[in-house]
Each structure stands twice: as C-alpha cells, then as structure tokens.
PDB file of C-alpha atoms in Angstrom:
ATOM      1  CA  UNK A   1      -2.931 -27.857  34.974  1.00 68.00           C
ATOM      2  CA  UNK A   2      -2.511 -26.681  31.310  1.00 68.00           C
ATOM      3  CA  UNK A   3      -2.116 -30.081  30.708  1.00 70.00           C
ATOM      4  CA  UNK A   4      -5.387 -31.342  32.474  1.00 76.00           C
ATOM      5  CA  UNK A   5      -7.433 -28.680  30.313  1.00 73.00           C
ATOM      6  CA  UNK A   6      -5.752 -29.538  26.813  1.00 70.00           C
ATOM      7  CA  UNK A   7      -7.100 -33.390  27.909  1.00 74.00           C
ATOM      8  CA  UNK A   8     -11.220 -31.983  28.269  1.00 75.00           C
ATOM      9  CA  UNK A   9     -13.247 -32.956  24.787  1.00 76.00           C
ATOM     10  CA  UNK A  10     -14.343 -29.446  24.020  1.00 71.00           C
ATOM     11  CA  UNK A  11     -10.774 -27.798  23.857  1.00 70.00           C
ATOM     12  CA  UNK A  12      -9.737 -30.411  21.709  1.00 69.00           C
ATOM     13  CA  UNK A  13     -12.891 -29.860  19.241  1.00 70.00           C
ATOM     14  CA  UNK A  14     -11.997 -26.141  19.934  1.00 66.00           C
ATOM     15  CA  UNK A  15      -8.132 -27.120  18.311  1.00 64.00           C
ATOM     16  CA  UNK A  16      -9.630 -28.247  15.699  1.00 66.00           C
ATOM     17  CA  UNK A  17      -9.113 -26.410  12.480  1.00 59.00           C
ATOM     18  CA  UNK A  18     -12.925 -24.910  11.251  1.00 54.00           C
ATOM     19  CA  UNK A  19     -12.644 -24.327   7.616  1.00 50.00           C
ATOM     20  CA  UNK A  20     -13.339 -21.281   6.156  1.00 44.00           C
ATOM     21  CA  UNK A  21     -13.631 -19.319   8.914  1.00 48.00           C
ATOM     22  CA  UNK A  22     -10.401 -17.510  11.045  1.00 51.00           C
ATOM     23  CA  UNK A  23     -11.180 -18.371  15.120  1.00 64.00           C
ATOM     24  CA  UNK A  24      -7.598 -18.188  16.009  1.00 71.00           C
ATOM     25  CA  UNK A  25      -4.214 -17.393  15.132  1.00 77.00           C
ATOM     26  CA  UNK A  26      -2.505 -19.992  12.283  1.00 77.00           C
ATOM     27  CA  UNK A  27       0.451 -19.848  15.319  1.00 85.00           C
ATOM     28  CA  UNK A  28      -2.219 -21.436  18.211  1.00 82.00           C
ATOM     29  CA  UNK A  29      -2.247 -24.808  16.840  1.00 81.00           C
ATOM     30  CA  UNK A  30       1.575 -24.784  17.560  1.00 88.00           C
ATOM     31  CA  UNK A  31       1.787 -22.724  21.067  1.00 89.00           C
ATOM     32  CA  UNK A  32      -1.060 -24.264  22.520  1.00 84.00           C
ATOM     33  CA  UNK A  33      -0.161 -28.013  22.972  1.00 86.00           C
ATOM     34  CA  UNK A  34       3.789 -26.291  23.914  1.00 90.00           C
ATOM     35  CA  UNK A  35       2.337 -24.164  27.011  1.00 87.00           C
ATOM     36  CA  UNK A  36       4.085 -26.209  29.384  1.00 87.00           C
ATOM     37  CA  UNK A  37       7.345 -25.962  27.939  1.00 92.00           C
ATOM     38  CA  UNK A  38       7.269 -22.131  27.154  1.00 92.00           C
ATOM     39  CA  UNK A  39       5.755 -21.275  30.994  1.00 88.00           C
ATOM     40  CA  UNK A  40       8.719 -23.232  32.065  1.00 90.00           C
ATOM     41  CA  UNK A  41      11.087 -20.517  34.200  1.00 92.00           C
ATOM     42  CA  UNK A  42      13.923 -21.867  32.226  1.00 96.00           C
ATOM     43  CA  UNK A  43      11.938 -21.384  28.668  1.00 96.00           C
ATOM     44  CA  UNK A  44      14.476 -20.479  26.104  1.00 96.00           C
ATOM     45  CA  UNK A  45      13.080 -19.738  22.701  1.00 96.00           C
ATOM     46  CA  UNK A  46      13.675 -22.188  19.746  1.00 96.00           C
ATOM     47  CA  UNK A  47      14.337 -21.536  16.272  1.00 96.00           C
ATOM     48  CA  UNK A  48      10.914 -23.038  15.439  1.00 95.00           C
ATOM     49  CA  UNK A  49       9.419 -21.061  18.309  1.00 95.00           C
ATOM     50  CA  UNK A  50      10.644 -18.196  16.491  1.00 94.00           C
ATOM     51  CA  UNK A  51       9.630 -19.107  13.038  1.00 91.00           C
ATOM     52  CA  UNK A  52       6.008 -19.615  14.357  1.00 90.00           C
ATOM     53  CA  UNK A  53       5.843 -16.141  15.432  1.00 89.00           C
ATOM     54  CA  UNK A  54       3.501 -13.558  14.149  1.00 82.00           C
ATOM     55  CA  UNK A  55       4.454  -9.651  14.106  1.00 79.00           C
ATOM     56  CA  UNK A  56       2.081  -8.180  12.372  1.00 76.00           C
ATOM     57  CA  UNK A  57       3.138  -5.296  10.331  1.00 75.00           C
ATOM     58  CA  UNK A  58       1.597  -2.023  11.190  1.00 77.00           C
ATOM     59  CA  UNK A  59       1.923   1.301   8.907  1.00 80.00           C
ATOM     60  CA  UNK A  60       4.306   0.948   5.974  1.00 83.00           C
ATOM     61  CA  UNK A  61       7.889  -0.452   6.487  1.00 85.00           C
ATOM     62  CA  UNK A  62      10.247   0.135   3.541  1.00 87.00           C
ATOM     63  CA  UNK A  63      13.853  -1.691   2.780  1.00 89.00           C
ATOM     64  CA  UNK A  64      15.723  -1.018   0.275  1.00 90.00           C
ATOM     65  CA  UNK A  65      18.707  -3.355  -1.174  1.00 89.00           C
ATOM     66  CA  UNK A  66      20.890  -3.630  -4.517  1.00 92.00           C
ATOM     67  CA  UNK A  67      19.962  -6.470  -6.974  1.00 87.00           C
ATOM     68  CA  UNK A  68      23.070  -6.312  -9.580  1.00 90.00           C
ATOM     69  CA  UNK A  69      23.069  -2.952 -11.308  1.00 91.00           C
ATOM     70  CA  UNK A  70      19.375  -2.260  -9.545  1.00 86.00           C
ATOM     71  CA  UNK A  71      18.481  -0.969  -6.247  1.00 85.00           C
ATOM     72  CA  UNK A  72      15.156  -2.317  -5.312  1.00 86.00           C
ATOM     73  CA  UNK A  73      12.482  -0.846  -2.787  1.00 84.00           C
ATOM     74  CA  UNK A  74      10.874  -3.679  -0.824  1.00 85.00           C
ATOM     75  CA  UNK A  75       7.262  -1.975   0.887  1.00 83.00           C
ATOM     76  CA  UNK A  76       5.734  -3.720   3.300  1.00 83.00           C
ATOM     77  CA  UNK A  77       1.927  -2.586   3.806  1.00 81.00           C
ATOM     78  CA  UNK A  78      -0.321  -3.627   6.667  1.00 73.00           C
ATOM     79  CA  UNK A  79      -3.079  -5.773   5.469  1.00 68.00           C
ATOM     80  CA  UNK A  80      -5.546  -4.261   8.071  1.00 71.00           C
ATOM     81  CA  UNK A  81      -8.296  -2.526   6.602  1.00 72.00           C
ATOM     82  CA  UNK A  82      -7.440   0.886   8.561  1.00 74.00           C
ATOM     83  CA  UNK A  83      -3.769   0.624   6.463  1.00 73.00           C
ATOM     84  CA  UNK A  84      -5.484   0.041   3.186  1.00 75.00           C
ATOM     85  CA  UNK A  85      -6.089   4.024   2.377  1.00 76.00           C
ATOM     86  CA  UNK A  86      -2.426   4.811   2.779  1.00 75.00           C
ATOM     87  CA  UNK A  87      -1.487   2.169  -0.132  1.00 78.00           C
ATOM     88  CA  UNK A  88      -2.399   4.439  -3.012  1.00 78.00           C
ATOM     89  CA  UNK A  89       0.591   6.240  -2.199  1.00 78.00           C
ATOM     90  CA  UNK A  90       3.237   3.824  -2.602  1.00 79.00           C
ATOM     91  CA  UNK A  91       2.158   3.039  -6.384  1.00 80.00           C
ATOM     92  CA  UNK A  92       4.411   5.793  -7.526  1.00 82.00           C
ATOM     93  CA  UNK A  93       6.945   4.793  -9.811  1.00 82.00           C
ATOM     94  CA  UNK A  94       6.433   1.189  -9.269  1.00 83.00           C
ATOM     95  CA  UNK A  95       7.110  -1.273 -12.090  1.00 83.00           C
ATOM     96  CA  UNK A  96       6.250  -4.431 -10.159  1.00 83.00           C
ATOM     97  CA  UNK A  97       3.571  -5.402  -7.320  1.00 83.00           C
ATOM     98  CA  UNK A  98       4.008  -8.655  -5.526  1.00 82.00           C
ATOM     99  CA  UNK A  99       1.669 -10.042  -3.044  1.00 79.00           C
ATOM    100  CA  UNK A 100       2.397 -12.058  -0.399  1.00 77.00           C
ATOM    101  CA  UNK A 101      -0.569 -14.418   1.457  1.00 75.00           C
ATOM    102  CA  UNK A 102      -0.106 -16.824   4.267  1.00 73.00           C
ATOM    103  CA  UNK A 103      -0.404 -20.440   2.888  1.00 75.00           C
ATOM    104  CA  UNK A 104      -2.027 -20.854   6.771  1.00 69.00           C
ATOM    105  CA  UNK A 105      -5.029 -18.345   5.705  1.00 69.00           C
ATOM    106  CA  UNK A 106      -5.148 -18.404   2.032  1.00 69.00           C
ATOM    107  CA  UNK A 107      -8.593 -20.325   1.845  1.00 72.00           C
ATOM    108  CA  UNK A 108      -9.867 -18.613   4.897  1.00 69.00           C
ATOM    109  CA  UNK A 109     -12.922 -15.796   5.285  1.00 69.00           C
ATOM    110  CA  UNK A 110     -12.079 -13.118   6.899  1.00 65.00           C
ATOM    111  CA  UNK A 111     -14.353 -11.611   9.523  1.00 62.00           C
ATOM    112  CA  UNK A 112     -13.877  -7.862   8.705  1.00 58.00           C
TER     113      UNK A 112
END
C-alpha cells in the first residue's frame, strides 16, 4: 500500500524539497521512501537509520569532559523559542560560544 501511494504524482511533488521554506522534517526525505522496510515486523534499526534520527533537545543538557590540563563544559540549549529566555543564564563565565546549525536547514525560513 505505502508503496502504491509513494507512486501518485502529488506525493512525489510533495517529496520534493521547497526552498526556503521548512514543510517537513530534513529526516522525511530518508524515512519516507524506507516505510516498507521499517513497518516490516522484523525491522531492525540500521546505523544510518540511526544517524538520520532527530531528538530534539529540550531544556538545557550540560556535559562536561577534560581537554589536556582543561575541563570543558559542553551546554546544549534548545533552539525553540520557549528555551531562548533561559540562555542568558548559561553566559556566566564563558570564554567561548559555538553554534551549531543543521547543514539540512541552514538556508531555510523558519515559520515561528
């Protein structure tokens, strides 16, 4: 059946990537056109199932790990606008911000 749908014109223009503008996840292009095989009953994850997987990050998540002679504090922030306020408060003490952007999304509008 899955099959049968994926074959109709309109959810293949659907598939198709719009530009500029986030419709669905960067991971549907992937999972979509694999349906069959991961409804299977005997569906056993792959690595690259796994490394298309999203978990997005909710609150702050901190790790912390020794670099040589320095420990460094690795905060993860959710991106969400609701997360946003509670930033401000992990810009204590910090001597370095990195920020991380999916290559998927970079050029991409975001609806909120």
């Amino acid at each position: 059946i899955i099959n049968s749908i994926m074959r109709f014109k309109c959810v293949k223009s659907f598939m198709e990537p719009f530009p500029n503008y986030a419709t669905l996840p960067d991971n549907a292009h992937y999972y979509i056109p694999n349906l069959p095989r991961l409804l299977n009953v005997e569906y056993e994850p792959t690595a690259e199932d796994v490394l298309h997987l999203r978990v997005p990050t909710t609150n702050i998540n901190e790790i912390n790990f020794n670099f040589s002679t320095c420990t460094i504090k690795l905060v993860d922030v959710g991106g969400q606008r609701t997360y946003r306020k509670k930033w401000i408060h992990c810009f204590e003490n910090v001597a370095a911000i990195l920020f991380v952007a999916s290559m998927a999304a970079y050029d991409q509008s975001s609806l909120k």
